Every structure is written in C-alpha cells, then in structure tokens.
Amino acid sequence: MWVARAWLLGLAFTLGACASLPAPAPWEDEPPLSYRITYTRSPTPGLNVEVFPSRSFPPQFLFRQPGRVASVIATDINGNQFDITPRDGALNLPSRTTVLRYRYPLVSSPGERGRHMFGGMGEGDAWHVAGKAYLLTPRHVTPGMRAEIKVFGAKALLPWQPDDNGVYHLRGADLIDAGFHAFGGNRCTAHVGESVLEVVLLGRFTHLSAGNLCTWIMEAAREVRTVRKTFPYPRVTVRLVPVPGKSTPGEFGMTLWSSPPSISILVGQDATVESFAKDWVAVHEMLHLTHPAFVPREAWLSEGLATYYTEIVRARSKRQTSEQTWRELTNGFARGQAAAGSRPMKEVVAEEGNYMGIYWTGALFALHLDVELRRVTEGSARLEDVLELLATRGPTATLASFGNAVDTVAGQPLFGALLARHLPKPAFSELAPLLESLGVRIDPGGVTLHAAPGSVLREDLDVARSPNAAR
C-alpha cells in the first residue's frame, strides 16, 4: 500500500507554466530548517521536538497528520513565549520566532492496522511512527528547501542516511514524504548484491532471532531481483513490529514513498522460521520498489503489479510450484471477482476501499499485459523490461508514461488498446479466455496445467531472466 507523491504533479504544472526559471524562494538561501528530536522515557515515552526556522521562512506551519500535539510553544528573538494551539494541524508563527517546542506522545494508536503504523506503535523503548505524524513542517514546501534533523536519546532509523556527525540532511520533498521512522529497538543488516537493507526489530519475538528475521527480509529481497536486474535501491530501511497473539509472519505491510522508500511490516510475535515459507507480505512490499510512484496515484496499477509478481517471484525462487502459483493467482482472481461483481473495471478501480477488487483487477491486467508483451515480441520482451525502462526515467510516472514505456518495449502500440479492452467490460471478463489460452484449468480439486497454445509462454513466466540478458 502506497502513499504516492501527488504534490509533484502540481509542481510540474507550476514549473511548466513559466517560460523562465523562477527565482528561488528566499528561505532557500538561508540556513536550513533545523529539527532537534529528543526521545524521552519519563513520565511516558515521547518525542520532544525543537524546530529552528530561519528568519525568511513563511509563518504558516502544519502537522501533515494532526491529532497528537495540542500545544506548541513559540519563542521569539526577545525571549517572549507564546502557547499556540494548532487548528486542524495548522498554526501561524509569531513575528521573529526563533524556536518552536512541542512534545509528541508515543502511545499505540487505536483503530485499524494501517493507522497504528502512522500515529504510533510500540512498547518500552521501541517505537514506530510516521514522520508526517510528528514533524511540524512549513505549509508551503519548495524542492529547494533544506532541513536538518538530529536525534538524541535513542538510536533512530529514518529513511535517510545520516552524515558522520549523525545529522540527516533533507530537501523539500523529504518534508512532504517523510516515510516511517523508528526509535530504539534492535538492529540487523541484510545485503543483496551491492544493496543494503537496514532492519530494526521494534519489540520482542517469541521464537525468532534478529538473524532469523534479517534472513527472511534478505530472501524476500532476492526474490525481487528476479524481476529487476539489480535490487532497485542501494539502501532501504525496514521496520518490523511484533503483533502479540499472532503467529502469521506478515500480518500487514506498507511502503511509503520517502526517498528512498521506507517499509514497515507487522509481524506475528509468535511466528516461527517455518512459517516464513508461506509468507507473501514481505516480498509484496519490496516489489513496490520495482516500479515508480504513480502520479496521480493509480492504486490498481501499483498494487496490481506487486500482487501479480508476488506469486510469480515465489515460483521463480522455487518457494512454490507452478501449480501452487496458479492456484494462488486463480484464488485471488476469484476473491477479486466476488468484490467486483458484474461492474466494469473502470468502476471497480475507482472505488476507494475495495481492496480485493482493486488489487486483483490490477493483477489480472498485469498478467494479461505480460502475456501480450511476450506474444507480440515473440518472447524477446516481458513486463520486467517496462520496469527497467521506467527506472531510467525517474522515480515517478503517470499512467500515460507507463503506457508509453509499454509501447516502446513492445515496438508497437499495445497498452492503450489492451486497457480499452478491460476498462468498459465487467472487471474479470478477460480472465476465462486468458486462462484457457495459457492452459490453466480450474477444477473442483484445484488447478490443472495442460498443453495449450500459450502453455510455453505460461511456463516462461516462471523463469527469471539472467541479469546479463541483452535487452
């Protein structure tokens, strides 16, 4: 599940409307916005935050996910203090403010799993929180804006790499998409090729050591490499949060578009090493790293790609057989079809909260697109080639630029015509003929794979291309 950088679209429109480059905002030439974050244990866990704005910063600040901070103390250049109550997370700084101080309480959030991950999760001296929940930021952020963060009182794992003095250097985009943060906990590191995954365990696990958990993350990352030639980022941070009373290794996961992206996974506290074999959550979240952030957000496409490849890569790594892969896919398509009913794809993918419909409608389209790419190029191209091409074009994409990349890889118009086949019709109407052509039969006892016009192509889906392949 993603939070995409929708603000970049507006920025692109703004820049595109000007014939000449705009002058930098005055605060871009000032010292950076400085944050001093101190983790405290007494009387209860929390973050004492001090913000030091430069004189040219605009006075409008806000919490991008408000709710926890009831009071901010502003001190001006003469030492006068002002107690400010944020309204809907927003506040205006008094004239000549030199420092803002507030406390963010670290307590587990009530509500759904995803909401826990943003507002706060943890116990003792190990805590998880989203940066946008506790960082007070300027309301208007420009790409050239600079900020620095320094953390005291606990070892922190933020999305960014600190310098040798422990200072995190941020740009404007980092204040908008601040990712997930961790304070305290135990660390381990996984290496995949030349990439590093920094992992923090935010609590106690009954049967699993740090080594067990890091190996699990490393193996999931290796499965991602069956889709991309190299792991997509040189450094990624992963937070693992135990869920008491649960034994499923991946209870829930989320990837945020910080730069680099940050991943958090809720892990059953009673999970075992043996249970990792059937987990799909870790690799699913990492598969989001293989595609760009879609702006504006296209959940059906981003989740569809990750959901489709979640099954394919587990076949490529031999974690499951081809029959198991197609059973998982067809079972998922059945769940998606039940959620979609007879409605057309264009309605299903636009329905906020219809996760089964959105994920599995997108997964069917991804499968169909992969099959068509292989068919029209006689096996010389595949969907992975589209992702490789997009990676050379920057961290974001639109639906149109994704389609352009598909057509470039195919060597002919393909994306628009295929999408036009799917969108107006019942969401899963293309499923039965596609499975028949691939030699996938759904029987009362499960799934049977048999010879068919597209069965060789189906078998090739399970095979990872060599990283040194020519294309």
XYZ file of C-alpha atoms in Angstrom, residues 4-6 8-9 291-298 302 389-405:
31
model
C 2.414 8.480 -3.788
C 3.944 11.927 -4.316
C 0.861 13.607 -5.746
C 4.873 16.586 -7.710
C 2.131 16.771 -10.319
C 8.005 0.289 -10.148
C 7.844 4.091 -9.981
C 5.436 6.073 -7.858
C 2.397 6.809 -9.992
C 1.339 10.453 -10.023
C -1.545 10.873 -9.665
C -1.988 7.699 -7.676
C -3.059 4.623 -9.659
C 0.832 -0.244 -8.480
C 12.970 1.293 -18.822
C 10.891 3.333 -16.383
C 13.708 3.159 -13.817
C 15.889 5.130 -16.245
C 13.246 7.855 -16.495
C 12.999 8.893 -12.859
C 11.226 7.919 -9.629
C 7.709 8.877 -10.746
C 5.463 8.052 -13.682
C 1.981 8.773 -14.938
C -0.398 6.248 -16.413
C 0.389 7.755 -19.809
C 4.165 7.480 -19.381
C 3.773 3.894 -18.188
C 1.788 3.177 -21.344
C 4.451 4.875 -23.446
C 7.108 2.635 -21.903
